[in-house]
PDB file of C-alpha atoms and ligand atoms in Angstrom:
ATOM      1  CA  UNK K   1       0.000   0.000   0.000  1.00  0.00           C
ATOM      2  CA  UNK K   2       0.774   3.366  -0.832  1.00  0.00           C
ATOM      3  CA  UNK K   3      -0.366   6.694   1.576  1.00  0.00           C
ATOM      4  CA  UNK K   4       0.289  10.203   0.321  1.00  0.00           C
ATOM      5  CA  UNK K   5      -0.165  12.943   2.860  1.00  0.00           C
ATOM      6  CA  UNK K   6      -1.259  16.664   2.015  1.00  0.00           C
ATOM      7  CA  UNK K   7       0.067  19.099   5.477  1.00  0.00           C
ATOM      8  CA  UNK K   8       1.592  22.121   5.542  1.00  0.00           C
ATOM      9  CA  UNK K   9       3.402  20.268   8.679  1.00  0.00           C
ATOM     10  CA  UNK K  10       5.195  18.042   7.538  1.00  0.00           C
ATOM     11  CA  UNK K  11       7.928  17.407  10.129  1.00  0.00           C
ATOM     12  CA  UNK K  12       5.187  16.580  12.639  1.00  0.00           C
ATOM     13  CA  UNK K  13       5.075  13.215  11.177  1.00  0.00           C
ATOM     14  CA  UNK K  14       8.619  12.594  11.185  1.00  0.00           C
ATOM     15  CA  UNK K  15       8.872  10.798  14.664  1.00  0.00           C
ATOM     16  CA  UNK K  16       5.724   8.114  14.210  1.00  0.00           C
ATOM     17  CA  UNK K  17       7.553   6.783  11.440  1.00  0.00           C
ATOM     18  CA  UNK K  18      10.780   6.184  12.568  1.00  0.00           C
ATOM     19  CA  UNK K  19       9.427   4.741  15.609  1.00  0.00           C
ATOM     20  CA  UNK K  20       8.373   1.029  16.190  1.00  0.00           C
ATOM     21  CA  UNK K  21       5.661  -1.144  14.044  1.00  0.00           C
ATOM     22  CA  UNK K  22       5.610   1.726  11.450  1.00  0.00           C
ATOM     23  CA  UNK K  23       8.923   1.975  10.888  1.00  0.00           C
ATOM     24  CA  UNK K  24       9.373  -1.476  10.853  1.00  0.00           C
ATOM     25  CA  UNK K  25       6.219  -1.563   7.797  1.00  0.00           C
ATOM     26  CA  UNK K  26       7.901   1.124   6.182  1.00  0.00           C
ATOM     27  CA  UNK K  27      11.572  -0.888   6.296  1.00  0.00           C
ATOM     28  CA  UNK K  28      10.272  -3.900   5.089  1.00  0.00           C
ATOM     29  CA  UNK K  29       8.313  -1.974   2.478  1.00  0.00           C
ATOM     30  CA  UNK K  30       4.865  -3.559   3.462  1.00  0.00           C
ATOM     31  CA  UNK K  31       3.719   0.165   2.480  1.00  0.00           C
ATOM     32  CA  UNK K  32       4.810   3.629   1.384  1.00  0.00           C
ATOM     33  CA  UNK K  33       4.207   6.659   2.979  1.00  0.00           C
ATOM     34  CA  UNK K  34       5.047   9.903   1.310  1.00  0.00           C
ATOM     35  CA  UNK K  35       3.903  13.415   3.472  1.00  0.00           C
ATOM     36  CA  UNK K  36       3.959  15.936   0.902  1.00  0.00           C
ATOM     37  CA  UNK K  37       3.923  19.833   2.269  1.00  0.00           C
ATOM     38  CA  UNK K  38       1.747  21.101  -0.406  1.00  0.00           C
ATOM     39  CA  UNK K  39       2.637  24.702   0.377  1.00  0.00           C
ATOM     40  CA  UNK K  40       4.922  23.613  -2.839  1.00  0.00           C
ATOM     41  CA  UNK K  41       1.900  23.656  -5.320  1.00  0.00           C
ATOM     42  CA  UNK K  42       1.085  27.042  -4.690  1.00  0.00           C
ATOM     43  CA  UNK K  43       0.563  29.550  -7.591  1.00  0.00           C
ATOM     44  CA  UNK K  44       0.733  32.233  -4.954  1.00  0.00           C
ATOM     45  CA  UNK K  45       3.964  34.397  -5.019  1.00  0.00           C
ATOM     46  CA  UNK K  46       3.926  34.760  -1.420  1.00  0.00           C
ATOM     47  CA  UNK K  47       4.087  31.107  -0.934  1.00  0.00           C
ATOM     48  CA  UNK K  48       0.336  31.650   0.965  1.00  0.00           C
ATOM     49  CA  UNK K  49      -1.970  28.600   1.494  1.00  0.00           C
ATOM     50  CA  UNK K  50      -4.638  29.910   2.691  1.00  0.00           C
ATOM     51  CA  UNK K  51      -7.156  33.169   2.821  1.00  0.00           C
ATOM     52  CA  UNK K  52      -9.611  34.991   4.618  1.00  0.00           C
ATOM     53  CA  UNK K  53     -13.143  33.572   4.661  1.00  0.00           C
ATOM     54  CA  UNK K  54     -15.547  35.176   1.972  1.00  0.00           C
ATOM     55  CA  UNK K  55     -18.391  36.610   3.765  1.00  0.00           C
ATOM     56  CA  UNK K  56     -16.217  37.922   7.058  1.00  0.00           C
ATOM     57  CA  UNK K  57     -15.646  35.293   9.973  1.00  0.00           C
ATOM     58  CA  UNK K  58     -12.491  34.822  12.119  1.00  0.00           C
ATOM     59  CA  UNK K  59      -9.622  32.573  11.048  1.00  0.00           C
ATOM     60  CA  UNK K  60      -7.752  31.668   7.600  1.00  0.00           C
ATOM     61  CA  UNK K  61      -9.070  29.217   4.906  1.00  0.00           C
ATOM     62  CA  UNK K  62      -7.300  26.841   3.085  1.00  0.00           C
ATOM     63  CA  UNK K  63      -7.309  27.754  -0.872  1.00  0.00           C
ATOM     64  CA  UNK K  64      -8.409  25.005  -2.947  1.00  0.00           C
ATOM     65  CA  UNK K  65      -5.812  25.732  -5.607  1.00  0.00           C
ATOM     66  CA  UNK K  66      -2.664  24.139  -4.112  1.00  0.00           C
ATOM     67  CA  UNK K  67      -4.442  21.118  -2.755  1.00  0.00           C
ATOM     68  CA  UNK K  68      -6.252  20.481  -6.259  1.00  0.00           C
ATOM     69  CA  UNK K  69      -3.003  20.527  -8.375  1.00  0.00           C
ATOM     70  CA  UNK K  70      -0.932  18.903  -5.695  1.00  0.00           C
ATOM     71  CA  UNK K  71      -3.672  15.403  -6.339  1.00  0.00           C
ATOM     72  CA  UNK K  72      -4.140  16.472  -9.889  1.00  0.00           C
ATOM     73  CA  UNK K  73      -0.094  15.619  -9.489  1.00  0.00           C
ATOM     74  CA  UNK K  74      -0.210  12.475  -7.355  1.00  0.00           C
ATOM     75  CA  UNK K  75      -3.497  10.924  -8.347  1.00  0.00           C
ATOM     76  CA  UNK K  76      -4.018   7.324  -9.983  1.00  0.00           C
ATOM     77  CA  UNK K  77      -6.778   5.074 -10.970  1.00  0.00           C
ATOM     78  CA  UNK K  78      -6.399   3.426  -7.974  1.00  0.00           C
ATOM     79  CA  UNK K  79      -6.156   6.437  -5.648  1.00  0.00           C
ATOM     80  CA  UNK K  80      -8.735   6.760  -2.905  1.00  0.00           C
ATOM     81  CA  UNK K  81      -8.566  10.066  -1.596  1.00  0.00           C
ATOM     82  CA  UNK K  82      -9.901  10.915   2.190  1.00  0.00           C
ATOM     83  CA  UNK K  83     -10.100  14.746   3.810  1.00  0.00           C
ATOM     84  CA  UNK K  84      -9.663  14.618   7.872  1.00  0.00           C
ATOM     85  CA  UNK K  85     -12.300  16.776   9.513  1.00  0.00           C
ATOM     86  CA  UNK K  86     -14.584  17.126  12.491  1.00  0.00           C
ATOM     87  CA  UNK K  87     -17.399  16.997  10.621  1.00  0.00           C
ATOM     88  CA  UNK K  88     -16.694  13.520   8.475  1.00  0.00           C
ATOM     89  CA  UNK K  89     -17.747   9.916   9.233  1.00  0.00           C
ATOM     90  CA  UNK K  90     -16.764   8.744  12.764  1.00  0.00           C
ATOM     91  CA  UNK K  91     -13.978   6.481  12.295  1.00  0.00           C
ATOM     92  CA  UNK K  92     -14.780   2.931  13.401  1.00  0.00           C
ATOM     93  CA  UNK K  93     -11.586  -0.476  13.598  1.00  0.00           C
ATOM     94  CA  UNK K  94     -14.284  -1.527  10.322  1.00  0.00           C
ATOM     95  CA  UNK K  95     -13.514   1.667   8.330  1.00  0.00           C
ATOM     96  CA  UNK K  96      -9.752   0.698   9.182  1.00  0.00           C
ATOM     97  CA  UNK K  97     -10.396  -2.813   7.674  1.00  0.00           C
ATOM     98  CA  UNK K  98     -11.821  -1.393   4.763  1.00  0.00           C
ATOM     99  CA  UNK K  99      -8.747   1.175   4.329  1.00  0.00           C
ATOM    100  CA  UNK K 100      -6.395  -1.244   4.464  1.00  0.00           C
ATOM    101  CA  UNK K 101      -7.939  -3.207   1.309  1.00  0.00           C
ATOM    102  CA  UNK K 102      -7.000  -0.301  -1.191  1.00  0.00           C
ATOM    103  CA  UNK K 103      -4.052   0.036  -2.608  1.00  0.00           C
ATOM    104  CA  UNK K 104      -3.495   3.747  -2.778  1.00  0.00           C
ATOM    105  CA  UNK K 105      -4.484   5.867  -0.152  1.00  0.00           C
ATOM    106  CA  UNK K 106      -4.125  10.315  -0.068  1.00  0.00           C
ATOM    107  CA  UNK K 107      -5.020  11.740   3.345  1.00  0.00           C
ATOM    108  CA  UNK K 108      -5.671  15.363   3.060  1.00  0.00           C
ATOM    109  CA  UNK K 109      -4.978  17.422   6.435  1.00  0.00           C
ATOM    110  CA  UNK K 110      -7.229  20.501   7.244  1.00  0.00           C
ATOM    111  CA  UNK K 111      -5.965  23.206   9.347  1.00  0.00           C
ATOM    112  CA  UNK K 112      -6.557  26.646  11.214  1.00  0.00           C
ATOM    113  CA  UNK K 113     -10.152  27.962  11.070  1.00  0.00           C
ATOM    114  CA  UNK K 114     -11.148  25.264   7.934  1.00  0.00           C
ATOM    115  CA  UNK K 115     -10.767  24.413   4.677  1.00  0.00           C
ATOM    116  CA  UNK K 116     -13.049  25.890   1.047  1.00  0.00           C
ATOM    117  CA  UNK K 117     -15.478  24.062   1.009  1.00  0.00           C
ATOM    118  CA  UNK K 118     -14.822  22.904  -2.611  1.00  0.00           C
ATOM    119  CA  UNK K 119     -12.011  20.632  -1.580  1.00  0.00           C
ATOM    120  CA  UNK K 120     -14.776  17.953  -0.761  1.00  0.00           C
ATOM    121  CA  UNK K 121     -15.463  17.685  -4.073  1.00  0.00           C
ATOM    122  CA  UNK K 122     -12.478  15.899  -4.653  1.00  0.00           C
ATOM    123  CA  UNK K 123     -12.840  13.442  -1.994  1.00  0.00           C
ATOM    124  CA  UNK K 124     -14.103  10.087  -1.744  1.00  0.00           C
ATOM    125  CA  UNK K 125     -14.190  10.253   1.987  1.00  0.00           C
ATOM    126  CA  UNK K 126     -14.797  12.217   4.804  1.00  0.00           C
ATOM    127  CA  UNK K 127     -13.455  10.756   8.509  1.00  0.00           C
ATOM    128  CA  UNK K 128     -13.449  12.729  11.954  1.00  0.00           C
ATOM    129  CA  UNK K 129     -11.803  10.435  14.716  1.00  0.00           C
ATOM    130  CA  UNK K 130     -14.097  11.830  17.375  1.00  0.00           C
ATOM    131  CA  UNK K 131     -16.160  14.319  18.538  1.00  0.00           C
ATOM    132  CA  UNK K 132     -13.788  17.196  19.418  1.00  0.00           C
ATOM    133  CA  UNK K 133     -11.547  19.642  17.597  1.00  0.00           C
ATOM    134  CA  UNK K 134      -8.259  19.537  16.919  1.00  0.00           C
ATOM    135  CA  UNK K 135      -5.669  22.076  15.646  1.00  0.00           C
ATOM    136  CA  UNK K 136      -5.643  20.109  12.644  1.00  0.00           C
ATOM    137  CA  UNK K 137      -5.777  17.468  10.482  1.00  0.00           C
ATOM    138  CA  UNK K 138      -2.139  16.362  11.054  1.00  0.00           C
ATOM    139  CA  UNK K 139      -3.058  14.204  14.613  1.00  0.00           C
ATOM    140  CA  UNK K 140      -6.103  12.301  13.083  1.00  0.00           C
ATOM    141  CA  UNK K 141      -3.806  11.304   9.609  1.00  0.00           C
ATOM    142  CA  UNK K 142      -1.338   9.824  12.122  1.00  0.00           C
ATOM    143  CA  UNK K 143      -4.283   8.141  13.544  1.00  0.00           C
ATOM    144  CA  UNK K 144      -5.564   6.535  10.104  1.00  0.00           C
ATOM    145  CA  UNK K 145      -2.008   5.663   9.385  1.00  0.00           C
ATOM    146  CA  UNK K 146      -1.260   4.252  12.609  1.00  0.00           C
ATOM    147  CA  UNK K 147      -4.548   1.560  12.640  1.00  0.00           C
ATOM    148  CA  UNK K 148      -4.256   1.329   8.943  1.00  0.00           C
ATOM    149  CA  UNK K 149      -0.953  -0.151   8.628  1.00  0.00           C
ATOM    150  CA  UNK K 150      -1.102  -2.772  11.412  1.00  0.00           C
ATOM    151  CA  UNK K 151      -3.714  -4.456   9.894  1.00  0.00           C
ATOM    152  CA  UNK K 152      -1.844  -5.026   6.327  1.00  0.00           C
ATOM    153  CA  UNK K 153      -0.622  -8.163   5.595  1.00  0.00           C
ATOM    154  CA  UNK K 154       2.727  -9.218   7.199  1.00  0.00           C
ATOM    155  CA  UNK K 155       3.006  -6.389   9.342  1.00  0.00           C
ATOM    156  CA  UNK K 156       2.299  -7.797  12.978  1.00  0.00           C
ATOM    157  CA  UNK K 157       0.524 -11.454  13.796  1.00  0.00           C
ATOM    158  CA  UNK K 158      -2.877 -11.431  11.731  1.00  0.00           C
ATOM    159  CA  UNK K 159      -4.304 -13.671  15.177  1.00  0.00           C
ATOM    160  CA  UNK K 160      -2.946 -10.699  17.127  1.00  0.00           C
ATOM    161  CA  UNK K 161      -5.761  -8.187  15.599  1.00  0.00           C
ATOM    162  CA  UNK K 162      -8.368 -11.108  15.029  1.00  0.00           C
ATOM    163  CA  UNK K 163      -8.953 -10.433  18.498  1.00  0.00           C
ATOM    164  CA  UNK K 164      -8.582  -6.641  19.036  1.00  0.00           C
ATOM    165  CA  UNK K 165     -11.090  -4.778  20.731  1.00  0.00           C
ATOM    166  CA  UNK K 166     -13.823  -3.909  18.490  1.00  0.00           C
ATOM    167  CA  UNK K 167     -12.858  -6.886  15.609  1.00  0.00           C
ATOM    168  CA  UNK K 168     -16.555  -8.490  16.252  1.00  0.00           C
ATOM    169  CA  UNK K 169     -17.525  -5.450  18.411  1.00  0.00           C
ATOM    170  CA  UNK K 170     -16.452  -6.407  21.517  1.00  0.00           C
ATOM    171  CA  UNK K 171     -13.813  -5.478  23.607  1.00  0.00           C
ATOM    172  CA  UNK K 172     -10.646  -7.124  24.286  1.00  0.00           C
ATOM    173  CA  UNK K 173     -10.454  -9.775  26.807  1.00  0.00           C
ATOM    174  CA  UNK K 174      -7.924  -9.258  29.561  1.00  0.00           C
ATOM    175  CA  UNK K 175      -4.887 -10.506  29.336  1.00  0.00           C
ATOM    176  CA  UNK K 176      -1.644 -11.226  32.301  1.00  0.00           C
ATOM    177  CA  UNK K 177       1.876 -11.914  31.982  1.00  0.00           C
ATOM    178  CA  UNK K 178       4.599 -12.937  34.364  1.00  0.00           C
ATOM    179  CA  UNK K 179       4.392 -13.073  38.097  1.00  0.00           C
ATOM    180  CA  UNK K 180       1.612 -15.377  38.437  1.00  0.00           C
ATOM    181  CA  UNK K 181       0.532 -13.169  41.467  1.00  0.00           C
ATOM    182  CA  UNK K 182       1.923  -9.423  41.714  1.00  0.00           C
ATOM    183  CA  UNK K 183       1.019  -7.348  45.162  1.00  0.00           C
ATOM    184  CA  UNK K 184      -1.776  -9.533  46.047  1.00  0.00           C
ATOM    185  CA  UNK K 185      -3.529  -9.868  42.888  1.00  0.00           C
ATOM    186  CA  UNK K 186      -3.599 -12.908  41.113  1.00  0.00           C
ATOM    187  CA  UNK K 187      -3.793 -14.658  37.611  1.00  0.00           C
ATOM    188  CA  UNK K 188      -7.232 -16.195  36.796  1.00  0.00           C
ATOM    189  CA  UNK K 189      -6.487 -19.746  37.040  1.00  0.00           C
ATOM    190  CA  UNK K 190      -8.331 -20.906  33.851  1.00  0.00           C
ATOM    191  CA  UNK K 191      -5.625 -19.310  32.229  1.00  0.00           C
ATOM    192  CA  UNK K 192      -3.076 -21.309  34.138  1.00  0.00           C
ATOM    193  CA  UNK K 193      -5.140 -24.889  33.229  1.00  0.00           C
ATOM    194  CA  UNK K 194      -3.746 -25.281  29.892  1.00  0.00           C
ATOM    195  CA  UNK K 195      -7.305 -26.125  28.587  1.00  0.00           C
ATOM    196  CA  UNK K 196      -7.668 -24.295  25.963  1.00  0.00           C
ATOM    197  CA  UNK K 197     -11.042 -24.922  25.317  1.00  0.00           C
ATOM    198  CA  UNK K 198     -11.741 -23.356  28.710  1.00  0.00           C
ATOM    199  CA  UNK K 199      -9.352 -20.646  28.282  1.00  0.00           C
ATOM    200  CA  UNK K 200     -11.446 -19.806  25.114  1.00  0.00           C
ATOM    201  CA  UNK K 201     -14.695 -19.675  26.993  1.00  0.00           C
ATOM    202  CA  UNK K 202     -12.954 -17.732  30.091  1.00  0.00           C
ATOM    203  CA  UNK K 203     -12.559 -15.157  27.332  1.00  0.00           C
ATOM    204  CA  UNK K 204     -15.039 -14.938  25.583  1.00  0.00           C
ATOM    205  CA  UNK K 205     -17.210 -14.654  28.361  1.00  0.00           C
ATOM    206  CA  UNK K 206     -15.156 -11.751  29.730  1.00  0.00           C
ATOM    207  CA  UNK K 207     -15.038  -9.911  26.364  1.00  0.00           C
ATOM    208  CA  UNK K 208     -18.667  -9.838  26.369  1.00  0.00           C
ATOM    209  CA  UNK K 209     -18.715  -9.023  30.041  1.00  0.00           C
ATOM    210  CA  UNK K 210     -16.690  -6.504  29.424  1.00  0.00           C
ATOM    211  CA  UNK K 211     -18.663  -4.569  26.533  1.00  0.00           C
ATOM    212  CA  UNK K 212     -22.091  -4.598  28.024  1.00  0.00           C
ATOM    213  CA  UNK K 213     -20.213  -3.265  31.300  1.00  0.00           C
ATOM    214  CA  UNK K 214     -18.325  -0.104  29.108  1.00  0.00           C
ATOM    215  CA  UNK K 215     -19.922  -0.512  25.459  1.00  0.00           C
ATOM    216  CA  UNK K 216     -23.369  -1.594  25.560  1.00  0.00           C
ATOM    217  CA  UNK K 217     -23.946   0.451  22.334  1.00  0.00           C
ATOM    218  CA  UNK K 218     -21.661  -2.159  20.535  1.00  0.00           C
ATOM    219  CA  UNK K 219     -24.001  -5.252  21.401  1.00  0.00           C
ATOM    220  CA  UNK K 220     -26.546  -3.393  20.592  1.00  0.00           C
ATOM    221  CA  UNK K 221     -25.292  -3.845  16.709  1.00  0.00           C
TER     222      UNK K 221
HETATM  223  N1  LIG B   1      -9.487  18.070  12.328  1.00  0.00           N
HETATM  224  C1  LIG B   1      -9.714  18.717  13.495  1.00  0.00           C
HETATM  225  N2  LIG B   1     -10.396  17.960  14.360  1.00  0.00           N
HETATM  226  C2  LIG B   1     -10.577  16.746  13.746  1.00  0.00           C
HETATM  227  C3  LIG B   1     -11.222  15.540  14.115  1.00  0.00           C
HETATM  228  N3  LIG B   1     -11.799  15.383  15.293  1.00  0.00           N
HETATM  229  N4  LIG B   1     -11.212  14.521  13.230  1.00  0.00           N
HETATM  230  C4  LIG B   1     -10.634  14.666  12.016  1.00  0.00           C
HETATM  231  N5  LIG B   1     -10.034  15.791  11.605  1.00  0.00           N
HETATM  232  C5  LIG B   1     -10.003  16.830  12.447  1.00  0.00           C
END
């Protein structure tokens, strides 16, 4: 997979890909991720990406001219092109699964007071990854890119995000590691049993435990 990003911050993204699983992805080239600054597209001589609002209003507007030829420049057949803002589609671990099936990805960033509104036009998607406001659209890329990438192929365990929270939507199950009992609090003993049948059941009971105790809404689907 390929992901193009469109910021006029680039070097914000600079440390969650050198870092970890991503890096890792990029290093064994199980995708390609390319953060353009498309402040270089501009026709303006001032180098200026955005403009005030017509009609009067606080804030600066992104101009649709250096975002339209910067795609015009990247864009393929197989491109699928997605604008982060607060008033997109919640983003949901199934929108994720669905990302990660394309081959081509562009993740456009908004920033400062908003964007014209005729950069939608371009887009084939609109996400928000919750309901609050950010600076920009820088955080909620890194977001995308982040859940995106772990779930393509090769990248970590596919068993290892069969049974992520929210894969059937249901939580996660909980999980325990080494001491067997740490300050007084000890490891469920199915887990100890070796029967993995019963291990199985332990969790899946707790998963669903779990979600009608913190996520009702999700049984609910
Ligand atoms: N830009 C600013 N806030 C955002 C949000 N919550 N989701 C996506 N893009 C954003």
């Amino acid at each position: 997979m390929r992901i193009d990003v469109l910021t006029i911050f680039p070097d914000m993204f600079q440390n969650i890909l050198e870092e970890s699983i991503l890096k890792r992805a990029i290093e064994e080239k199980k995708v390609e991720i390319n953060i353009i600054n498309f402040r270089d597209y501009t026709e303006d001589p001032h180098n200026k990406v955005d403009d005030t609002p017509y009609g009067g209003g606080a804030g600066m507007v992104l101009m649709p001219q250096p975002i339209f030829d910067c795609i015009d420049h990247i864009k393929t057949n197989e491109s699928f092109i997605i604008l982060m803002t607060p008033d997109g589609i919640p983003y949901k671990q199934q929108i994720a699964y669905e990302l990660s099936n394309k081959k081509h990805l562009i993740i456009i960033c908004g920033h400062y007071e908003g964007f014209d509104e005729r950069i939608r036009s371009i887009c084939d998607m609109e996400i928000s990854i919750g309901d609050y406001v950010l600076t920009g659209g820088e955080i909620p890329a890194m977001v995308l890119i982040d859940s995106i990438t772990r779930l393509l192929p090769g990248v970590i365990k596919e068993e290892s995000h069969q049974n992520d929270s929210f894969s059937e939507n249901l939580l996660d199950y909980p999980t325990y590691t080494k001491p067997r009992v740490y300050r007084g609090m000890e490891v469920p003993e199915v887990l100890l049993s070796g029967d993995h049948k019963k291990i199985e059941e332990y969790r899946r009971t707790e998963s669903i435990k779990k979600t009608q105790d913190r996520r009702p809404d999700l049984l609910e689907k």
